Amino acid sequence: RNTGWRIDYFLCSERLNGKLWGENTDGKGLLASFHNEGVDVRGKNIFILGAGGAARAISVECALAGAKKITIANIFREQGEELVKLLNTRTDAQAEFVFWDHPLTIPADTDILSNATSIGLYPNVNDKPNINYDSIQSHFVVSDVIFNDPRTLFLGEAKKRGAQTINGLGMLVNQAALNFKIWTEAVRRQMHRPLPHLTDHCSRTGRLRAGST
């Protein structure tokens, strides 16, 4: 299922039927990570920190997977509102924007809280998103896209409060595997294209025999 056109942000591409198709596997990678941890986004309220490329992919994939409500918090109003508009027009999920100019209190009815910013990425491992950590509830699932170092302060704060945490390594591995599948499938199709002509030629010339090398 190609969702790159909904996200408007591509990580890889493939040529099909003479057309170049873009795909973004970040969101699919995170959903696979959720699945591996027994987390289902269907009917859930999801709060996402950030509105960049990762946030776009994650929010769209969550919406398409049946999320009920998606809240986007971002320090740049125009970027955040643009993503919310995209979600409300291209998916069935309800989306809203929160301007992130203060320590955010995460609503108690949140099911999944996800950091989709680069805050905490090496070498800035002592940084963490500007939120009220005491608003994190034990029923939350808290995820982070950061994979280096995956033991982020953000996840550490959530773990202290009894929340289930999912680090960024699973998303990284899963999206890489999906990219590899796209690339190898494209190579396989290209390799198969000349085979009928080669087989026909060898049959006519007697050069194709069982067991020949």
mmCIF file of C-alpha atoms in Angstrom:
data_model
loop_
_atom_site.group_PDB
_atom_site.id
_atom_site.type_symbol
_atom_site.label_atom_id
_atom_site.label_comp_id
_atom_site.label_asym_id
_atom_site.label_seq_id
_atom_site.Cartn_x
_atom_site.Cartn_y
_atom_site.Cartn_z
ATOM 1 C CA ARG A 1 0.000 0.000 0.000
ATOM 2 C CA ASN A 2 1.702 3.169 -1.190
ATOM 3 C CA THR A 3 1.025 6.114 1.109
ATOM 4 C CA GLY A 4 3.819 8.447 0.016
ATOM 5 C CA TRP A 5 1.356 10.631 -1.908
ATOM 6 C CA ARG A 6 -0.618 11.282 1.287
ATOM 7 C CA ILE A 7 2.502 12.153 3.269
ATOM 8 C CA ASP A 8 4.173 14.342 0.597
ATOM 9 C CA TYR A 9 7.561 13.251 1.904
ATOM 10 C CA PHE A 10 9.536 10.367 0.406
ATOM 11 C CA LEU A 11 12.365 8.136 1.634
ATOM 12 C CA CYS A 12 12.703 5.873 -1.387
ATOM 13 C CA SER A 13 11.264 5.412 -4.854
ATOM 14 C CA GLU A 14 10.628 2.706 -7.422
ATOM 15 C CA ARG A 15 9.670 2.660 -11.085
ATOM 16 C CA LEU A 16 6.424 0.882 -11.937
ATOM 17 C CA ASN A 17 4.832 0.785 -15.379
ATOM 18 C CA GLY A 18 7.019 3.632 -16.563
ATOM 19 C CA LYS A 19 6.173 5.879 -13.595
ATOM 20 C CA LEU A 20 8.308 6.824 -10.604
ATOM 21 C CA TRP A 21 6.530 6.187 -7.275
ATOM 22 C CA GLY A 22 7.682 7.648 -3.956
ATOM 23 C CA GLU A 23 7.254 5.875 -0.628
ATOM 24 C CA ASN A 24 7.846 6.766 3.006
ATOM 25 C CA THR A 25 8.423 3.824 5.337
ATOM 26 C CA ASP A 26 9.018 5.667 8.637
ATOM 27 C CA GLY A 27 5.405 5.395 9.754
ATOM 28 C CA LYS A 28 5.079 1.800 8.608
ATOM 29 C CA GLY A 29 8.262 1.026 10.522
ATOM 30 C CA LEU A 30 6.839 2.476 13.732
ATOM 31 C CA LEU A 31 3.527 0.636 13.291
ATOM 32 C CA ALA A 32 5.466 -2.609 12.869
ATOM 33 C CA SER A 33 7.343 -1.773 16.063
ATOM 34 C CA PHE A 34 4.019 -1.135 17.829
ATOM 35 C CA HIS A 35 2.680 -4.468 16.564
ATOM 36 C CA ASN A 36 5.745 -6.290 17.874
ATOM 37 C CA GLU A 37 5.075 -4.778 21.305
ATOM 38 C CA GLY A 38 1.361 -5.659 21.260
ATOM 39 C CA VAL A 39 0.183 -2.091 20.656
ATOM 40 C CA ASP A 40 -2.786 -1.410 18.359
ATOM 41 C CA VAL A 41 -3.539 2.177 17.256
ATOM 42 C CA ARG A 42 -7.138 1.485 16.211
ATOM 43 C CA GLY A 43 -9.580 3.724 18.067
ATOM 44 C CA LYS A 44 -6.775 5.371 20.036
ATOM 45 C CA ASN A 45 -5.979 8.986 20.876
ATOM 46 C CA ILE A 46 -2.439 9.763 19.731
ATOM 47 C CA PHE A 47 -0.378 12.779 20.755
ATOM 48 C CA ILE A 48 2.633 13.494 18.523
ATOM 49 C CA LEU A 49 5.460 15.879 19.327
ATOM 50 C CA GLY A 50 6.741 17.511 16.143
ATOM 51 C CA ALA A 51 5.489 18.078 12.599
ATOM 52 C CA GLY A 52 8.519 17.265 10.450
ATOM 53 C CA GLY A 53 9.081 14.351 8.102
ATOM 54 C CA ALA A 54 8.909 11.606 10.737
ATOM 55 C CA ALA A 55 5.787 13.129 12.302
ATOM 56 C CA ARG A 56 4.081 13.330 8.906
ATOM 57 C CA ALA A 57 4.747 9.674 8.170
ATOM 58 C CA ILE A 58 3.793 8.475 11.659
ATOM 59 C CA SER A 59 0.589 10.511 11.867
ATOM 60 C CA VAL A 60 -0.634 9.493 8.403
ATOM 61 C CA GLU A 61 0.068 5.806 8.962
ATOM 62 C CA CYS A 62 -1.626 5.895 12.367
ATOM 63 C CA ALA A 63 -4.647 7.622 10.834
ATOM 64 C CA LEU A 64 -4.888 5.058 8.035
ATOM 65 C CA ALA A 65 -4.555 2.258 10.592
ATOM 66 C CA GLY A 66 -7.673 3.497 12.395
ATOM 67 C CA ALA A 67 -6.524 5.985 15.027
ATOM 68 C CA LYS A 68 -9.457 7.956 16.413
ATOM 69 C CA LYS A 69 -7.792 11.288 17.150
ATOM 70 C CA ILE A 70 -4.331 12.672 16.417
ATOM 71 C CA THR A 71 -2.971 15.768 18.123
ATOM 72 C CA ILE A 72 0.068 17.475 16.595
ATOM 73 C CA ALA A 73 2.187 19.699 18.850
ATOM 74 C CA ASN A 74 4.819 21.832 17.168
ATOM 75 C CA ILE A 75 6.903 24.938 17.863
ATOM 76 C CA PHE A 76 6.256 26.257 14.344
ATOM 77 C CA ARG A 77 2.552 27.022 13.988
ATOM 78 C CA GLU A 78 2.363 27.051 10.173
ATOM 79 C CA GLN A 79 4.095 23.673 9.819
ATOM 80 C CA GLY A 80 1.884 22.072 12.457
ATOM 81 C CA GLU A 81 -1.355 23.468 11.085
ATOM 82 C CA GLU A 82 -0.404 22.332 7.578
ATOM 83 C CA LEU A 83 0.055 18.747 8.807
ATOM 84 C CA VAL A 84 -3.274 18.835 10.655
ATOM 85 C CA LYS A 85 -4.985 20.051 7.481
ATOM 86 C CA LEU A 86 -3.393 17.187 5.549
ATOM 87 C CA LEU A 87 -4.638 14.640 8.092
ATOM 88 C CA ASN A 88 -8.156 16.041 8.131
ATOM 89 C CA THR A 89 -8.443 16.110 4.332
ATOM 90 C CA ARG A 90 -6.599 12.902 3.350
ATOM 91 C CA THR A 91 -7.570 10.555 6.194
ATOM 92 C CA ASP A 92 -10.642 9.778 8.284
ATOM 93 C CA ALA A 93 -8.983 10.581 11.608
ATOM 94 C CA GLN A 94 -9.828 13.686 13.613
ATOM 95 C CA ALA A 95 -6.742 15.900 13.908
ATOM 96 C CA GLU A 96 -6.003 19.047 15.867
ATOM 97 C CA PHE A 97 -3.014 21.321 16.435
ATOM 98 C CA VAL A 98 -1.427 22.496 19.692
ATOM 99 C CA PHE A 99 1.073 25.349 19.625
ATOM 100 C CA TRP A 100 4.161 24.169 21.520
ATOM 101 C CA ASP A 101 5.484 27.378 23.049
ATOM 102 C CA HIS A 102 5.361 26.219 26.677
ATOM 103 C CA PRO A 103 5.836 23.027 28.717
ATOM 104 C CA LEU A 104 3.017 20.865 27.388
ATOM 105 C CA THR A 105 0.609 19.029 29.640
ATOM 106 C CA ILE A 106 -0.363 15.813 27.903
ATOM 107 C CA PRO A 107 -4.139 15.155 28.079
ATOM 108 C CA ALA A 108 -5.115 12.313 30.402
ATOM 109 C CA ASP A 109 -7.192 10.645 27.672
ATOM 110 C CA THR A 110 -4.080 10.144 25.520
ATOM 111 C CA ASP A 111 -3.344 6.514 24.662
ATOM 112 C CA ILE A 112 -0.083 6.900 22.736
ATOM 113 C CA LEU A 113 2.475 9.693 23.129
ATOM 114 C CA SER A 114 5.207 9.816 20.493
ATOM 115 C CA ASN A 115 8.273 12.010 20.221
ATOM 116 C CA ALA A 116 8.819 12.543 16.491
ATOM 117 C CA THR A 117 11.405 15.308 16.908
ATOM 118 C CA SER A 118 15.197 15.048 16.901
ATOM 119 C CA ILE A 119 15.405 16.096 20.558
ATOM 120 C CA GLY A 120 17.699 13.672 22.371
ATOM 121 C CA LEU A 121 19.623 12.535 19.295
ATOM 122 C CA TYR A 122 23.380 12.115 19.746
ATOM 123 C CA PRO A 123 25.347 14.148 20.678
ATOM 124 C CA ASN A 124 22.514 15.995 22.487
ATOM 125 C CA VAL A 125 21.628 13.001 24.639
ATOM 126 C CA ASN A 126 20.943 15.161 27.702
ATOM 127 C CA ASP A 127 18.100 16.998 25.975
ATOM 128 C CA LYS A 128 14.440 16.043 26.305
ATOM 129 C CA PRO A 129 11.172 17.476 24.939
ATOM 130 C CA ASN A 130 9.700 20.411 26.867
ATOM 131 C CA ILE A 131 6.635 18.805 28.406
ATOM 132 C CA ASN A 132 5.148 18.398 31.879
ATOM 133 C CA TYR A 133 6.365 14.863 32.597
ATOM 134 C CA ASP A 134 4.077 14.481 35.586
ATOM 135 C CA SER A 135 1.155 14.550 33.131
ATOM 136 C CA ILE A 136 2.284 11.184 31.710
ATOM 137 C CA GLN A 137 -0.075 8.465 32.934
ATOM 138 C CA SER A 138 0.737 4.814 33.595
ATOM 139 C CA HIS A 139 -1.727 3.708 30.895
ATOM 140 C CA PHE A 140 0.179 5.618 28.188
ATOM 141 C CA VAL A 141 2.295 3.955 25.530
ATOM 142 C CA VAL A 142 5.243 6.302 24.985
ATOM 143 C CA SER A 143 7.444 5.988 21.904
ATOM 144 C CA ASP A 144 10.511 7.825 20.662
ATOM 145 C CA VAL A 145 11.962 7.934 17.143
ATOM 146 C CA ILE A 146 15.467 8.498 18.561
ATOM 147 C CA PHE A 147 17.708 5.463 18.034
ATOM 148 C CA ASN A 148 21.124 6.891 18.993
ATOM 149 C CA ASP A 149 21.085 6.680 21.986
ATOM 150 C CA PRO A 150 17.795 4.706 22.252
ATOM 151 C CA ARG A 151 17.792 5.110 26.060
ATOM 152 C CA THR A 152 16.509 8.678 25.875
ATOM 153 C CA LEU A 153 15.722 10.858 28.878
ATOM 154 C CA PHE A 154 12.207 11.220 27.416
ATOM 155 C CA LEU A 155 11.569 7.475 27.648
ATOM 156 C CA GLY A 156 13.267 7.331 31.028
ATOM 157 C CA GLU A 157 10.845 9.897 32.429
ATOM 158 C CA ALA A 158 7.894 7.960 30.996
ATOM 159 C CA LYS A 159 9.173 4.689 32.441
ATOM 160 C CA LYS A 160 9.473 6.263 35.897
ATOM 161 C CA ARG A 161 5.745 6.965 35.722
ATOM 162 C CA GLY A 162 4.823 3.399 34.810
ATOM 163 C CA ALA A 163 4.179 3.927 31.081
ATOM 164 C CA GLN A 164 5.047 1.316 28.472
ATOM 165 C CA THR A 165 7.970 2.607 26.401
ATOM 166 C CA ILE A 166 9.101 1.829 22.853
ATOM 167 C CA ASN A 167 12.448 3.139 21.636
ATOM 168 C CA GLY A 168 13.464 4.129 18.118
ATOM 169 C CA LEU A 169 15.520 1.050 17.214
ATOM 170 C CA GLY A 170 12.478 -0.994 16.188
ATOM 171 C CA MET A 171 11.252 1.728 13.848
ATOM 172 C CA LEU A 172 14.733 2.062 12.332
ATOM 173 C CA VAL A 173 15.101 -1.678 11.679
ATOM 174 C CA ASN A 174 11.552 -2.133 10.391
ATOM 175 C CA GLN A 175 11.636 0.797 7.970
ATOM 176 C CA ALA A 176 15.032 -0.357 6.682
ATOM 177 C CA ALA A 177 13.608 -3.832 6.073
ATOM 178 C CA LEU A 178 10.643 -2.330 4.192
ATOM 179 C CA ASN A 179 12.976 -0.206 2.063
ATOM 180 C CA PHE A 180 15.088 -3.262 1.284
ATOM 181 C CA LYS A 181 11.978 -5.150 0.187
ATOM 182 C CA ILE A 182 10.951 -2.315 -2.150
ATOM 183 C CA TRP A 183 14.431 -2.110 -3.684
ATOM 184 C CA THR A 184 14.876 -5.869 -4.128
ATOM 185 C CA GLU A 185 11.385 -6.274 -5.583
ATOM 186 C CA ALA A 186 12.237 -3.569 -8.103
ATOM 187 C CA VAL A 187 15.483 -5.366 -8.994
ATOM 188 C CA ARG A 188 13.646 -8.685 -9.303
ATOM 189 C CA ARG A 189 11.135 -7.199 -11.726
ATOM 190 C CA GLN A 190 13.931 -5.740 -13.834
ATOM 191 C CA MET A 191 15.772 -9.063 -13.874
ATOM 192 C CA HIS A 192 12.654 -10.965 -14.950
ATOM 193 C CA ARG A 193 11.848 -8.639 -17.839
ATOM 194 C CA PRO A 194 14.445 -10.044 -20.315
ATOM 195 C CA LEU A 195 14.006 -13.701 -19.277
ATOM 196 C CA PRO A 196 11.221 -14.636 -21.759
ATOM 197 C CA HIS A 197 13.308 -13.263 -24.647
ATOM 198 C CA LEU A 198 16.426 -15.045 -23.391
ATOM 199 C CA THR A 199 14.577 -18.338 -22.960
ATOM 200 C CA ASP A 200 13.090 -18.105 -26.460
ATOM 201 C CA HIS A 201 16.499 -17.340 -27.975
ATOM 202 C CA CYS A 202 18.203 -20.224 -26.171
ATOM 203 C CA SER A 203 15.445 -22.648 -27.138
ATOM 204 C CA ARG A 204 15.852 -21.750 -30.804
ATOM 205 C CA THR A 205 19.634 -22.023 -30.702
ATOM 206 C CA GLY A 206 19.770 -25.152 -28.555
ATOM 207 C CA ARG A 207 21.835 -23.446 -25.866
ATOM 208 C CA LEU A 208 19.373 -23.992 -23.000
ATOM 209 C CA ARG A 209 19.699 -27.511 -21.568
ATOM 210 C CA ALA A 210 18.755 -28.859 -18.157
ATOM 211 C CA GLY A 211 21.774 -28.960 -15.884
ATOM 212 C CA SER A 212 23.880 -26.747 -18.171
ATOM 213 C CA THR A 213 26.121 -24.061 -16.649
#
